[in-house]
mmCIF file of C-alpha atoms in Angstrom:
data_model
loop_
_atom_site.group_PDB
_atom_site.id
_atom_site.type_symbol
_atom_site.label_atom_id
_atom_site.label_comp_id
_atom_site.label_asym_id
_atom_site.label_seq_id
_atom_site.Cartn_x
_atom_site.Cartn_y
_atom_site.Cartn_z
ATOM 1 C CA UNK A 27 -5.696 8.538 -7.822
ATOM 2 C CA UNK A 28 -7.850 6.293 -5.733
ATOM 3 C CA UNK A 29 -11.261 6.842 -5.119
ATOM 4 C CA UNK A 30 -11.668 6.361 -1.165
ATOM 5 C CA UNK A 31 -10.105 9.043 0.824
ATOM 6 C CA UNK A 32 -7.904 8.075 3.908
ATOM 7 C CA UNK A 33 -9.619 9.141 7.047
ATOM 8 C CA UNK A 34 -6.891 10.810 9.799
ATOM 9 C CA UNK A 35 -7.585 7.805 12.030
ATOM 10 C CA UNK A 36 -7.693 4.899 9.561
ATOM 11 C CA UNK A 37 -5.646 2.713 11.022
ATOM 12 C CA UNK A 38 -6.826 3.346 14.769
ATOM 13 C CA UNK A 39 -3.352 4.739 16.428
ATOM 14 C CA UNK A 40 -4.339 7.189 18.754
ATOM 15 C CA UNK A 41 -2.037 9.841 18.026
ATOM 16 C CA UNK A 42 -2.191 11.508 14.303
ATOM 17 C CA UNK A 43 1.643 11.936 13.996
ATOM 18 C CA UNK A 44 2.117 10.071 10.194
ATOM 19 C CA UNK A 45 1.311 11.858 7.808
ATOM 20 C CA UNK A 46 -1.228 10.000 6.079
ATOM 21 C CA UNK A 47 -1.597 12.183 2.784
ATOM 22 C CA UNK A 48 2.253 12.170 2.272
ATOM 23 C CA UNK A 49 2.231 8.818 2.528
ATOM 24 C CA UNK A 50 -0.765 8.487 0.326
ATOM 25 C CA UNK A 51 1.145 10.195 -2.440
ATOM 26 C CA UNK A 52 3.985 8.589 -1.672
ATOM 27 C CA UNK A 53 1.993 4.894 -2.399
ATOM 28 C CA UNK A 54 0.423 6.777 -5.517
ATOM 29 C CA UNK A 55 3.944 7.275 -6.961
ATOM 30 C CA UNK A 56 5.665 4.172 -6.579
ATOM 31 C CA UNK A 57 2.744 2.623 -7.602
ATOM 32 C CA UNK A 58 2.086 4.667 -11.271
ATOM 33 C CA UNK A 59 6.391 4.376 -11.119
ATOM 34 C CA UNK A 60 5.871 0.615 -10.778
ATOM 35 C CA UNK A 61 3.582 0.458 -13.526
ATOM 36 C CA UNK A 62 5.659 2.560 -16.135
ATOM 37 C CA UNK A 63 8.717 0.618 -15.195
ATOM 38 C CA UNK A 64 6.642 -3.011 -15.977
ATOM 39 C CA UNK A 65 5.642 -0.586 -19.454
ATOM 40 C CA UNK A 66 9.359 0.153 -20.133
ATOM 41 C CA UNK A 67 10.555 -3.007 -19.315
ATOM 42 C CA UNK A 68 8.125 -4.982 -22.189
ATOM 43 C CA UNK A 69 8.790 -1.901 -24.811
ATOM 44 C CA UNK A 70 12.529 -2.645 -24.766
ATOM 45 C CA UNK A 71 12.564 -6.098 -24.215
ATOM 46 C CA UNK A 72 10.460 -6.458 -27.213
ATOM 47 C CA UNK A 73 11.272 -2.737 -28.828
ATOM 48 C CA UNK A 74 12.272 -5.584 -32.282
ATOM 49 C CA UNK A 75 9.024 -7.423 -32.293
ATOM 50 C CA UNK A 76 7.056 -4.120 -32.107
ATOM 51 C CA UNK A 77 8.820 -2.159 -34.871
ATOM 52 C CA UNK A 78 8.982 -4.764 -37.310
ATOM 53 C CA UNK A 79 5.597 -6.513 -36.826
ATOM 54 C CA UNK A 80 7.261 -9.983 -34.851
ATOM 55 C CA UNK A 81 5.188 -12.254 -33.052
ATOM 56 C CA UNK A 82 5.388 -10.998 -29.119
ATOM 57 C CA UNK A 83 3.464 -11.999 -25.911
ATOM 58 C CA UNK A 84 0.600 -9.535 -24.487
ATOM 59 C CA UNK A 85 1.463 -6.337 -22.592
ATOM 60 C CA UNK A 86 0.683 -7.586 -18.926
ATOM 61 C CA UNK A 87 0.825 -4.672 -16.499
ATOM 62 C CA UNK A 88 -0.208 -5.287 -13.179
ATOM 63 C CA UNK A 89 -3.098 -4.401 -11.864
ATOM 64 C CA UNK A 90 -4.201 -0.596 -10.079
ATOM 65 C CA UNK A 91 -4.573 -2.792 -6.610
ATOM 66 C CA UNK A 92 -1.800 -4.367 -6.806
ATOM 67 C CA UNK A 93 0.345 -1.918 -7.537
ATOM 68 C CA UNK A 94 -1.387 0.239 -4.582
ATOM 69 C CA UNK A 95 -0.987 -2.445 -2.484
ATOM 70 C CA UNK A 96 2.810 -2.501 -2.808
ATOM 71 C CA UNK A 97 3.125 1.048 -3.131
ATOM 72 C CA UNK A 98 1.579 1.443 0.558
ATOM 73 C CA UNK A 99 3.907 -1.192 1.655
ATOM 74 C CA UNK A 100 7.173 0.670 0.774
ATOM 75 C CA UNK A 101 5.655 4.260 1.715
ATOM 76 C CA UNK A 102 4.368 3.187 5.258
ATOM 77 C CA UNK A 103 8.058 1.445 5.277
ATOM 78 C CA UNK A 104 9.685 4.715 4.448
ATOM 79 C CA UNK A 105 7.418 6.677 7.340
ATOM 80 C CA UNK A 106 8.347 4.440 9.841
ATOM 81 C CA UNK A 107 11.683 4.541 9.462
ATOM 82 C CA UNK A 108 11.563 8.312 9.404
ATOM 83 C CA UNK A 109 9.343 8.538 12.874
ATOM 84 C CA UNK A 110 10.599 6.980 16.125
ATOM 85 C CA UNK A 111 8.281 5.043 17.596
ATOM 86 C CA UNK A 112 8.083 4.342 21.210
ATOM 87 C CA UNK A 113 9.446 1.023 22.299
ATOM 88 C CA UNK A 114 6.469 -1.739 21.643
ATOM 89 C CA UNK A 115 6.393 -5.648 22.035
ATOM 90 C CA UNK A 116 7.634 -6.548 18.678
ATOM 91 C CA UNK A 117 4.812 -8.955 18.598
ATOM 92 C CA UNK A 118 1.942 -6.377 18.644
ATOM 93 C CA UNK A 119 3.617 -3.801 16.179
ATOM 94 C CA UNK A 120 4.432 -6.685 13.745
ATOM 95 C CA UNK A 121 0.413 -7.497 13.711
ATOM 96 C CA UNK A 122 -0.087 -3.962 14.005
ATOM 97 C CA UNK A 123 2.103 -3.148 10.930
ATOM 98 C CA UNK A 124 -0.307 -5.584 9.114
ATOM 99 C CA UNK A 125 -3.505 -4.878 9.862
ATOM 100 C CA UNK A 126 -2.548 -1.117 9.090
ATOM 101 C CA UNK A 127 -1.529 -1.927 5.684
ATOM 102 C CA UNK A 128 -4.300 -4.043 5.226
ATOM 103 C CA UNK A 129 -6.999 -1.141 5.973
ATOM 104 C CA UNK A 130 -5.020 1.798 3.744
ATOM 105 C CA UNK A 131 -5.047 -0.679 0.907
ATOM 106 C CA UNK A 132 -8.709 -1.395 1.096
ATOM 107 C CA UNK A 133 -9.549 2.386 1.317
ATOM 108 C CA UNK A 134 -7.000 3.226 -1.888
ATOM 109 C CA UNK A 135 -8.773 -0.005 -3.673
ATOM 110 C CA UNK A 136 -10.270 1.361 -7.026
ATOM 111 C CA UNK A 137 -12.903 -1.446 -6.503
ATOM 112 C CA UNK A 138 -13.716 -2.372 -2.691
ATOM 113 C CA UNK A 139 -15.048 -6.212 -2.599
ATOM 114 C CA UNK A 140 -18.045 -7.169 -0.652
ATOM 115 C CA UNK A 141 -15.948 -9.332 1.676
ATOM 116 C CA UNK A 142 -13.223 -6.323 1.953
ATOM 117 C CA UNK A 143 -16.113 -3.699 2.844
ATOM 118 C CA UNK A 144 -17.795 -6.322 5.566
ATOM 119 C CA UNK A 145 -14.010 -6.688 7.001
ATOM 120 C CA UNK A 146 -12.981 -2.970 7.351
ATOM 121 C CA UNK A 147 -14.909 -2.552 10.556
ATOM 122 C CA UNK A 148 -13.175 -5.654 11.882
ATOM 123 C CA UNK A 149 -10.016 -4.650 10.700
ATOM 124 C CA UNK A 150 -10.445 -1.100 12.492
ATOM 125 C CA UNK A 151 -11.668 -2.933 16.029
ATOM 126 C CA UNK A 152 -8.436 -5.035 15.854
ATOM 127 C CA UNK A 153 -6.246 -1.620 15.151
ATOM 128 C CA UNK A 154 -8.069 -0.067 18.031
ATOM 129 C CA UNK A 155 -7.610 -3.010 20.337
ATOM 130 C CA UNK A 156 -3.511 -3.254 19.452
ATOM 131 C CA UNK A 157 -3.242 0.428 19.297
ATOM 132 C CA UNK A 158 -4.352 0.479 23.311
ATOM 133 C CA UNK A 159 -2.507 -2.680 24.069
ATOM 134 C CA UNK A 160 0.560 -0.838 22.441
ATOM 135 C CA UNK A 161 0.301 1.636 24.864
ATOM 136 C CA UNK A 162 -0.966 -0.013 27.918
ATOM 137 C CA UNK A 163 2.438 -1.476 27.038
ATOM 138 C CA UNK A 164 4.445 1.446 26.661
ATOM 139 C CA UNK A 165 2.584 3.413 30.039
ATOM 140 C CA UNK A 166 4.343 0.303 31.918
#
């Protein structure tokens, strides 16, 4: 489990209707499911090597983070195809979409970098600033 929390208004849309923890678990799942299936994959492609002592490359698993990061990816993908979202410029949810994924995969980081902590509250200005040009968009 990460080690941040996900605050309700992480990604700076005004209204709270994703569920953030679902999605949270979701991300968690395909990520330890990603990680397992990378574990399978080496065990039987080398299952020979291993029981009879053979010469075999290193286990490589990727990493928490990445895993995390792509884990986030296909849950916020799955809760945005399950919520209708009012009509917005594709140009501003696209970079929207992005800077949203960017922030929840900082805050479910097992390690947080300098340069990622110094960039979160940029990262939450620009979600703030789309988020009301979203619906300064939508109220016209």
């Amino acid at each position: 489990m990460p080690n941040t929390i996900v605050p309700a208004n992480a990604t700076g849309l005004p209204d709270v209707s994703y569920d953030r923890s679902a999605i949270m678990r979701k991300a968690v799942a395909h990520a330890r499911q990603m990680i397992e299936r990378e574990r399978e994959h080496y065990q039987r492609r080398w299952s020979a090597e291993i029981r009879y002592g053979g010469k075999r490359p290193a286990m490589k698993l990727p990493t928490w983070r990445a895993a995390m990061s792509e884990g986030l990816r296909f849950a916020w993908a799955d809760a945005k195809k399950v919520r209708k979202p009012a009509p917005i410029a594709p140009a501003i949810s696209a970079e929207l979409a992005k800077v949203e994924l960017r922030i929840l995969s900082i805050h479910a980081a097992e390690r947080v970098t300098r340069d990622e902590s110094a960039m979160l509250p940029t990262l939450h200005a620009r979600a703030a600033e789309l988020s009301r040009a979203a619906m300064a968009h939508i109220h016209h």
